[in-house]
PDB file of C-alpha atoms in Angstrom:
ATOM      1  CA  GLN A 531     -18.479  20.759 -45.972  1.00 71.00           C
ATOM      2  CA  LYS A 532     -20.268  18.536 -43.256  1.00 78.00           C
ATOM      3  CA  GLU A 533     -22.141  16.049 -44.694  1.00 89.00           C
ATOM      4  CA  VAL A 534     -24.757  13.392 -44.026  1.00 93.00           C
ATOM      5  CA  GLU A 535     -25.755  10.683 -46.615  1.00 94.00           C
ATOM      6  CA  GLN A 536     -28.735   8.269 -47.009  1.00 94.00           C
ATOM      7  CA  ASN A 537     -30.243   6.206 -49.467  1.00 86.00           C
ATOM      8  CA  SER A 538     -33.508   7.537 -50.570  1.00 81.00           C
ATOM      9  CA  GLY A 539     -35.162   4.828 -51.095  1.00 82.00           C
ATOM     10  CA  PRO A 540     -37.762   3.908 -51.129  1.00 91.00           C
ATOM     11  CA  LEU A 541     -37.187   0.584 -49.089  1.00 95.00           C
ATOM     12  CA  SER A 542     -39.800  -1.750 -49.272  1.00 96.00           C
ATOM     13  CA  VAL A 543     -40.024  -4.441 -46.496  1.00 97.00           C
ATOM     14  CA  PRO A 544     -43.021  -7.291 -45.769  1.00 97.00           C
ATOM     15  CA  GLU A 545     -44.801  -6.682 -42.450  1.00 97.00           C
ATOM     16  CA  GLY A 546     -43.207  -8.306 -39.590  1.00 97.00           C
ATOM     17  CA  ALA A 547     -39.522  -8.125 -41.160  1.00 97.00           C
ATOM     18  CA  ILE A 548     -36.975  -6.353 -40.306  1.00 97.00           C
ATOM     19  CA  ALA A 549     -35.761  -2.876 -41.742  1.00 97.00           C
ATOM     20  CA  SER A 550     -32.272  -1.739 -41.832  1.00 97.00           C
ATOM     21  CA  LEU A 551     -31.472   1.900 -42.595  1.00 97.00           C
ATOM     22  CA  ASN A 552     -28.117   3.306 -42.910  1.00 96.00           C
ATOM     23  CA  CYS A 553     -26.200   6.696 -42.490  1.00 96.00           C
ATOM     24  CA  THR A 554     -22.725   7.559 -43.428  1.00 96.00           C
ATOM     25  CA  TYR A 555     -21.261  11.398 -42.157  1.00 95.00           C
ATOM     26  CA  SER A 556     -18.423  13.120 -43.095  1.00 92.00           C
ATOM     27  CA  ASP A 557     -16.772  14.882 -39.986  1.00 86.00           C
ATOM     28  CA  ARG A 558     -15.111  12.837 -37.934  1.00 83.00           C
ATOM     29  CA  GLY A 559     -15.697  15.167 -34.850  1.00 82.00           C
ATOM     30  CA  SER A 560     -19.247  14.401 -34.665  1.00 83.00           C
ATOM     31  CA  GLN A 561     -20.313  13.069 -30.998  1.00 82.00           C
ATOM     32  CA  SER A 562     -24.034  12.902 -31.162  1.00 89.00           C
ATOM     33  CA  PHE A 563     -26.350  11.352 -33.627  1.00 93.00           C
ATOM     34  CA  PHE A 564     -30.363  11.182 -34.070  1.00 94.00           C
ATOM     35  CA  TRP A 565     -32.707   9.563 -35.821  1.00 96.00           C
ATOM     36  CA  TYR A 566     -36.179  11.102 -36.647  1.00 96.00           C
ATOM     37  CA  ARG A 567     -39.029   9.666 -38.332  1.00 97.00           C
ATOM     38  CA  GLN A 568     -41.339  11.994 -40.298  1.00 97.00           C
ATOM     39  CA  TYR A 569     -44.659  11.238 -41.601  1.00 97.00           C
ATOM     40  CA  SER A 570     -45.600  12.607 -44.762  1.00 95.00           C
ATOM     41  CA  GLY A 571     -47.015  16.404 -43.967  1.00 93.00           C
ATOM     42  CA  LYS A 572     -45.894  16.441 -40.381  1.00 96.00           C
ATOM     43  CA  SER A 573     -42.921  17.144 -38.396  1.00 96.00           C
ATOM     44  CA  PRO A 574     -39.693  15.014 -37.728  1.00 96.00           C
ATOM     45  CA  GLU A 575     -40.397  13.311 -34.596  1.00 94.00           C
ATOM     46  CA  LEU A 576     -37.029  12.082 -32.716  1.00 92.00           C
ATOM     47  CA  ILE A 577     -36.975   8.594 -32.205  1.00 93.00           C
ATOM     48  CA  MET A 578     -33.952   7.415 -31.000  1.00 92.00           C
ATOM     49  CA  SER A 579     -30.213   8.756 -30.292  1.00 92.00           C
ATOM     50  CA  ILE A 580     -26.645   7.667 -29.589  1.00 93.00           C
ATOM     51  CA  TYR A 581     -23.403   8.707 -28.855  1.00 91.00           C
ATOM     52  CA  SER A 582     -21.199   5.988 -27.855  1.00 89.00           C
ATOM     53  CA  ASN A 583     -20.054   2.741 -30.168  1.00 92.00           C
ATOM     54  CA  GLY A 584     -21.939  -0.046 -30.314  1.00 94.00           C
ATOM     55  CA  ASP A 585     -26.053  -0.668 -29.869  1.00 95.00           C
ATOM     56  CA  LYS A 586     -28.452   1.008 -28.561  1.00 94.00           C
ATOM     57  CA  GLU A 587     -31.797  -0.634 -27.876  1.00 95.00           C
ATOM     58  CA  ASP A 588     -35.301   0.543 -27.439  1.00 93.00           C
ATOM     59  CA  GLY A 589     -37.958  -1.488 -28.045  1.00 96.00           C
ATOM     60  CA  ARG A 590     -38.340  -2.497 -31.816  1.00 97.00           C
ATOM     61  CA  PHE A 591     -35.639   0.337 -32.579  1.00 97.00           C
ATOM     62  CA  THR A 592     -32.189  -0.685 -32.715  1.00 97.00           C
ATOM     63  CA  ALA A 593     -29.299   2.104 -33.318  1.00 96.00           C
ATOM     64  CA  GLN A 594     -25.971   1.130 -34.074  1.00 97.00           C
ATOM     65  CA  LEU A 595     -22.952   3.534 -33.982  1.00 96.00           C
ATOM     66  CA  ASN A 596     -19.639   2.790 -35.926  1.00 95.00           C
ATOM     67  CA  LYS A 597     -17.490   6.140 -35.739  1.00 93.00           C
ATOM     68  CA  ALA A 598     -14.320   4.768 -37.082  1.00 92.00           C
ATOM     69  CA  SER A 599     -16.577   3.793 -40.143  1.00 93.00           C
ATOM     70  CA  GLN A 600     -18.370   7.070 -39.763  1.00 94.00           C
ATOM     71  CA  TYR A 601     -21.699   5.005 -39.959  1.00 95.00           C
ATOM     72  CA  VAL A 602     -24.696   4.968 -38.153  1.00 97.00           C
ATOM     73  CA  SER A 603     -27.885   2.693 -38.961  1.00 97.00           C
ATOM     74  CA  LEU A 604     -31.015   2.318 -37.609  1.00 97.00           C
ATOM     75  CA  LEU A 605     -32.485  -1.468 -37.328  1.00 97.00           C
ATOM     76  CA  ILE A 606     -36.611  -1.794 -37.271  1.00 97.00           C
ATOM     77  CA  ARG A 607     -37.525  -5.198 -35.790  1.00 98.00           C
ATOM     78  CA  ASP A 608     -41.031  -6.789 -36.574  1.00 98.00           C
ATOM     79  CA  SER A 609     -42.082  -3.773 -38.947  1.00 97.00           C
ATOM     80  CA  GLN A 610     -45.424  -2.674 -38.891  1.00 97.00           C
ATOM     81  CA  PRO A 611     -47.865  -0.638 -42.020  1.00 96.00           C
ATOM     82  CA  SER A 612     -47.720   2.065 -39.209  1.00 97.00           C
ATOM     83  CA  ASP A 613     -43.760   2.397 -39.392  1.00 97.00           C
ATOM     84  CA  SER A 614     -44.424   3.764 -43.132  1.00 97.00           C
ATOM     85  CA  ALA A 615     -42.547   6.959 -43.075  1.00 97.00           C
ATOM     86  CA  THR A 616     -39.280   8.944 -44.046  1.00 97.00           C
ATOM     87  CA  TYR A 617     -36.408   8.425 -41.613  1.00 97.00           C
ATOM     88  CA  LEU A 618     -33.819  11.436 -41.243  1.00 97.00           C
ATOM     89  CA  CYS A 619     -30.655  10.742 -40.209  1.00 96.00           C
ATOM     90  CA  ALA A 620     -28.831  13.491 -37.863  1.00 94.00           C
ATOM     91  CA  VAL A 621     -25.399  14.287 -36.850  1.00 92.00           C
ATOM     92  CA  ALA A 622     -24.707  17.128 -34.515  1.00 87.00           C
ATOM     93  CA  TYR A 623     -21.995  19.519 -34.480  1.00 81.00           C
ATOM     94  CA  GLY A 624     -22.664  21.324 -31.182  1.00 76.00           C
ATOM     95  CA  GLN A 625     -25.915  22.759 -31.286  1.00 74.00           C
ATOM     96  CA  ASN A 626     -26.116  22.500 -35.174  1.00 80.00           C
ATOM     97  CA  PHE A 627     -27.870  19.330 -36.439  1.00 87.00           C
ATOM     98  CA  VAL A 628     -26.839  18.262 -40.356  1.00 91.00           C
ATOM     99  CA  PHE A 629     -30.017  16.214 -41.442  1.00 93.00           C
ATOM    100  CA  GLY A 630     -29.329  13.522 -44.337  1.00 94.00           C
ATOM    101  CA  PRO A 631     -31.822  13.784 -47.216  1.00 94.00           C
ATOM    102  CA  GLY A 632     -34.163  10.788 -46.098  1.00 95.00           C
ATOM    103  CA  THR A 633     -34.571   7.100 -46.428  1.00 96.00           C
ATOM    104  CA  ARG A 634     -38.186   6.347 -47.203  1.00 96.00           C
ATOM    105  CA  LEU A 635     -39.796   3.094 -45.517  1.00 97.00           C
ATOM    106  CA  SER A 636     -42.821   1.476 -47.213  1.00 97.00           C
ATOM    107  CA  VAL A 637     -43.894  -1.777 -44.861  1.00 97.00           C
ATOM    108  CA  LEU A 638     -46.091  -4.132 -46.823  1.00 95.00           C
ATOM    109  CA  PRO A 639     -49.190  -5.506 -45.235  1.00 93.00           C
TER     110      PRO A 639
ATOM    111  CA  ASP B1130     -46.458  21.112 -22.167  1.00 63.00           C
ATOM    112  CA  ALA B1131     -47.992  22.578 -25.438  1.00 79.00           C
ATOM    113  CA  GLY B1132     -44.890  21.689 -27.622  1.00 93.00           C
ATOM    114  CA  VAL B1133     -43.374  23.905 -29.985  1.00 96.00           C
ATOM    115  CA  ILE B1134     -46.056  26.314 -31.460  1.00 97.00           C
ATOM    116  CA  GLN B1135     -45.931  27.467 -35.406  1.00 98.00           C
ATOM    117  CA  SER B1136     -48.219  29.763 -36.869  1.00 97.00           C
ATOM    118  CA  PRO B1137     -49.648  29.930 -39.235  1.00 97.00           C
ATOM    119  CA  ARG B1138     -50.099  26.594 -40.475  1.00 97.00           C
ATOM    120  CA  HIS B1139     -50.476  27.459 -44.203  1.00 97.00           C
ATOM    121  CA  GLU B1140     -49.835  30.638 -46.235  1.00 97.00           C
ATOM    122  CA  VAL B1141     -50.290  31.570 -49.356  1.00 98.00           C
ATOM    123  CA  THR B1142     -48.930  34.842 -50.851  1.00 97.00           C
ATOM    124  CA  GLU B1143     -47.871  36.089 -54.054  1.00 97.00           C
ATOM    125  CA  MET B1144     -44.933  37.028 -54.881  1.00 97.00           C
ATOM    126  CA  GLY B1145     -43.494  40.665 -53.770  1.00 97.00           C
ATOM    127  CA  GLN B1146     -45.461  40.400 -50.295  1.00 97.00           C
ATOM    128  CA  GLU B1147     -44.171  39.926 -47.012  1.00 97.00           C
ATOM    129  CA  VAL B1148     -44.081  36.802 -45.239  1.00 98.00           C
ATOM    130  CA  THR B1149     -43.932  36.802 -41.706  1.00 98.00           C
ATOM    131  CA  LEU B1150     -43.863  33.319 -39.694  1.00 98.00           C
ATOM    132  CA  ARG B1151     -44.256  32.989 -35.943  1.00 98.00           C
ATOM    133  CA  CYS B1152     -42.769  30.594 -33.058  1.00 98.00           C
ATOM    134  CA  LYS B1153     -43.512  30.058 -29.695  1.00 97.00           C
ATOM    135  CA  PRO B1154     -40.557  27.434 -28.293  1.00 96.00           C
ATOM    136  CA  ILE B1155     -41.312  25.031 -25.623  1.00 94.00           C
ATOM    137  CA  SER B1156     -41.154  26.803 -22.075  1.00 92.00           C
ATOM    138  CA  GLY B1157     -37.476  26.545 -20.167  1.00 89.00           C
ATOM    139  CA  HIS B1158     -35.903  26.139 -23.681  1.00 90.00           C
ATOM    140  CA  ASN B1159     -33.419  28.438 -24.656  1.00 89.00           C
ATOM    141  CA  SER B1160     -32.366  27.546 -28.387  1.00 91.00           C
ATOM    142  CA  LEU B1161     -34.312  28.029 -31.163  1.00 95.00           C
ATOM    143  CA  PHE B1162     -34.073  26.768 -34.532  1.00 95.00           C
ATOM    144  CA  TRP B1163     -35.647  27.515 -37.827  1.00 97.00           C
ATOM    145  CA  TYR B1164     -35.116  25.269 -40.700  1.00 96.00           C
ATOM    146  CA  ARG B1165     -36.475  25.175 -44.078  1.00 97.00           C
ATOM    147  CA  GLN B1166     -37.487  21.763 -45.981  1.00 97.00           C
ATOM    148  CA  THR B1167     -38.262  21.236 -49.720  1.00 95.00           C
ATOM    149  CA  MET B1168     -37.834  18.343 -51.400  1.00 90.00           C
ATOM    150  CA  MET B1169     -34.586  18.714 -53.491  1.00 89.00           C
ATOM    151  CA  ARG B1170     -32.779  20.133 -50.743  1.00 89.00           C
ATOM    152  CA  GLY B1171     -34.264  18.393 -47.521  1.00 91.00           C
ATOM    153  CA  LEU B1172     -34.076  20.041 -44.113  1.00 93.00           C
ATOM    154  CA  GLU B1173     -31.642  23.123 -44.068  1.00 93.00           C
ATOM    155  CA  LEU B1174     -30.806  25.394 -41.227  1.00 93.00           C
ATOM    156  CA  LEU B1175     -31.678  28.929 -41.886  1.00 96.00           C
ATOM    157  CA  ILE B1176     -30.512  30.215 -38.186  1.00 95.00           C
ATOM    158  CA  TYR B1177     -30.527  29.795 -34.583  1.00 92.00           C
ATOM    159  CA  PHE B1178     -30.356  31.380 -31.573  1.00 94.00           C
ATOM    160  CA  ASN B1179     -29.357  30.635 -28.054  1.00 91.00           C
ATOM    161  CA  ASN B1180     -30.908  32.780 -25.250  1.00 92.00           C
ATOM    162  CA  ASN B1181     -32.446  35.344 -27.757  1.00 94.00           C
ATOM    163  CA  VAL B1182     -28.973  36.244 -29.459  1.00 94.00           C
ATOM    164  CA  PRO B1183     -28.602  34.486 -32.970  1.00 94.00           C
ATOM    165  CA  ILE B1184     -25.651  32.604 -32.978  1.00 92.00           C
ATOM    166  CA  ASP B1185     -25.568  31.357 -36.719  1.00 89.00           C
ATOM    167  CA  ASP B1186     -27.468  32.838 -39.525  1.00 91.00           C
ATOM    168  CA  SER B1187     -25.120  31.397 -42.156  1.00 89.00           C
ATOM    169  CA  GLY B1188     -27.586  29.386 -43.876  1.00 90.00           C
ATOM    170  CA  MET B1189     -30.170  32.551 -44.256  1.00 93.00           C
ATOM    171  CA  PRO B1190     -30.580  32.445 -48.081  1.00 87.00           C
ATOM    172  CA  GLU B1191     -30.279  36.115 -48.509  1.00 86.00           C
ATOM    173  CA  ASP B1192     -31.025  39.768 -47.167  1.00 91.00           C
ATOM    174  CA  ARG B1193     -34.182  38.932 -47.983  1.00 95.00           C
ATOM    175  CA  PHE B1194     -34.620  36.855 -44.950  1.00 97.00           C
ATOM    176  CA  SER B1195     -34.625  38.036 -41.077  1.00 97.00           C
ATOM    177  CA  ALA B1196     -35.163  36.553 -37.997  1.00 97.00           C
ATOM    178  CA  LYS B1197     -35.541  37.936 -34.705  1.00 97.00           C
ATOM    179  CA  MET B1198     -35.768  36.533 -31.200  1.00 97.00           C
ATOM    180  CA  PRO B1199     -37.266  39.537 -29.154  1.00 96.00           C
ATOM    181  CA  ASN B1200     -37.739  36.834 -25.828  1.00 95.00           C
ATOM    182  CA  ALA B1201     -37.658  33.531 -24.905  1.00 93.00           C
ATOM    183  CA  SER B1202     -41.029  32.632 -25.953  1.00 95.00           C
ATOM    184  CA  PHE B1203     -41.263  34.090 -29.602  1.00 96.00           C
ATOM    185  CA  SER B1204     -39.467  34.335 -32.812  1.00 98.00           C
ATOM    186  CA  THR B1205     -40.213  35.562 -35.883  1.00 98.00           C
ATOM    187  CA  LEU B1206     -38.946  34.454 -39.443  1.00 98.00           C
ATOM    188  CA  LYS B1207     -39.706  37.176 -42.328  1.00 98.00           C
ATOM    189  CA  ILE B1208     -39.127  37.133 -45.961  1.00 97.00           C
ATOM    190  CA  GLN B1209     -39.544  40.298 -48.098  1.00 97.00           C
ATOM    191  CA  PRO B1210     -40.038  40.354 -50.666  1.00 96.00           C
ATOM    192  CA  SER B1211     -40.921  36.870 -50.990  1.00 97.00           C
ATOM    193  CA  GLU B1212     -40.483  34.665 -54.113  1.00 96.00           C
ATOM    194  CA  PRO B1213     -41.542  31.698 -55.657  1.00 97.00           C
ATOM    195  CA  ARG B1214     -38.480  29.748 -54.847  1.00 96.00           C
ATOM    196  CA  ASP B1215     -38.726  30.658 -51.174  1.00 97.00           C
ATOM    197  CA  SER B1216     -42.077  28.020 -51.429  1.00 97.00           C
ATOM    198  CA  ALA B1217     -41.024  25.197 -48.618  1.00 97.00           C
ATOM    199  CA  VAL B1218     -42.202  23.880 -45.213  1.00 98.00           C
ATOM    200  CA  TYR B1219     -40.458  26.098 -42.433  1.00 98.00           C
ATOM    201  CA  PHE B1220     -39.845  24.528 -38.947  1.00 98.00           C
ATOM    202  CA  CYS B1221     -39.236  26.085 -36.013  1.00 97.00           C
ATOM    203  CA  ALA B1222     -37.375  23.927 -33.104  1.00 95.00           C
ATOM    204  CA  SER B1223     -36.286  24.086 -29.828  1.00 93.00           C
ATOM    205  CA  SER B1224     -33.989  22.447 -27.300  1.00 89.00           C
ATOM    206  CA  GLU B1225     -33.135  22.815 -23.452  1.00 82.00           C
ATOM    207  CA  PRO B1226     -29.597  24.599 -22.562  1.00 67.00           C
ATOM    208  CA  GLY B1227     -27.007  22.033 -23.512  1.00 60.00           C
ATOM    209  CA  GLN B1228     -29.248  19.747 -25.179  1.00 53.00           C
ATOM    210  CA  GLY B1229     -26.939  19.236 -28.544  1.00 51.00           C
ATOM    211  CA  ASP B1230     -26.904  15.915 -27.160  1.00 57.00           C
ATOM    212  CA  TYR B1231     -30.794  15.254 -26.576  1.00 68.00           C
ATOM    213  CA  GLY B1232     -32.194  16.534 -29.976  1.00 77.00           C
ATOM    214  CA  TYR B1233     -34.798  19.126 -31.004  1.00 85.00           C
ATOM    215  CA  THR B1234     -38.322  19.180 -30.430  1.00 91.00           C
ATOM    216  CA  PHE B1235     -39.866  20.487 -33.941  1.00 95.00           C
ATOM    217  CA  GLY B1236     -43.221  22.279 -34.266  1.00 97.00           C
ATOM    218  CA  SER B1237     -45.830  21.453 -36.831  1.00 97.00           C
ATOM    219  CA  GLY B1238     -44.491  24.021 -39.569  1.00 97.00           C
ATOM    220  CA  THR B1239     -45.623  26.382 -42.160  1.00 98.00           C
ATOM    221  CA  ARG B1240     -45.990  25.334 -45.510  1.00 98.00           C
ATOM    222  CA  LEU B1241     -45.701  28.853 -47.382  1.00 98.00           C
ATOM    223  CA  THR B1242     -46.698  28.855 -51.174  1.00 98.00           C
ATOM    224  CA  VAL B1243     -45.625  31.749 -52.724  1.00 98.00           C
ATOM    225  CA  VAL B1244     -47.232  32.647 -56.229  1.00 97.00           C
TER     226      VAL B1244
END
């Protein structure tokens, strides 16, 4: 059984702080990892992908991957109230994505 | 690009009725996925197609559910007969050839309520 785990939250951070979201996965064969953002009542939106160990930065977002520890994280710098959403970690097994349950982030003004 | 288009956006139906959800993938995307999202179970893959051929339907919960993709620009997910436990948001997503590495694009979803 391929599993993806996340803390459900809610994770509350003050505006301007760094939000750290974590994800672990069960299958070492995974090669591709994604973070999706989902606003309430909306569909998931791809915000980051990462394939190699290390960090990948895109604007205020940094994805981190450690395949040995089977761990993926997403850092959001200078958090804004508009970042308040549920963040879904997804692990690709071929074309099939397994999604984690999501972490609800609340950025407080 | 209009993105992945799903219809209807909302559907309320009575238990026992047939429900048909529709999806138009992004032009040029050859893979199409149907997901169901609930509070209890999160996002679950129901079935996916490559080049209009069903590849993995192991997530389809039971025989009441069926999906078709008669051509590259259209897919349906049918529930017959519907039950209250089928109430969920159903998402369709598509991706480009070999694009497991690049993520899916989701449609806006169909919120199904079975009463």
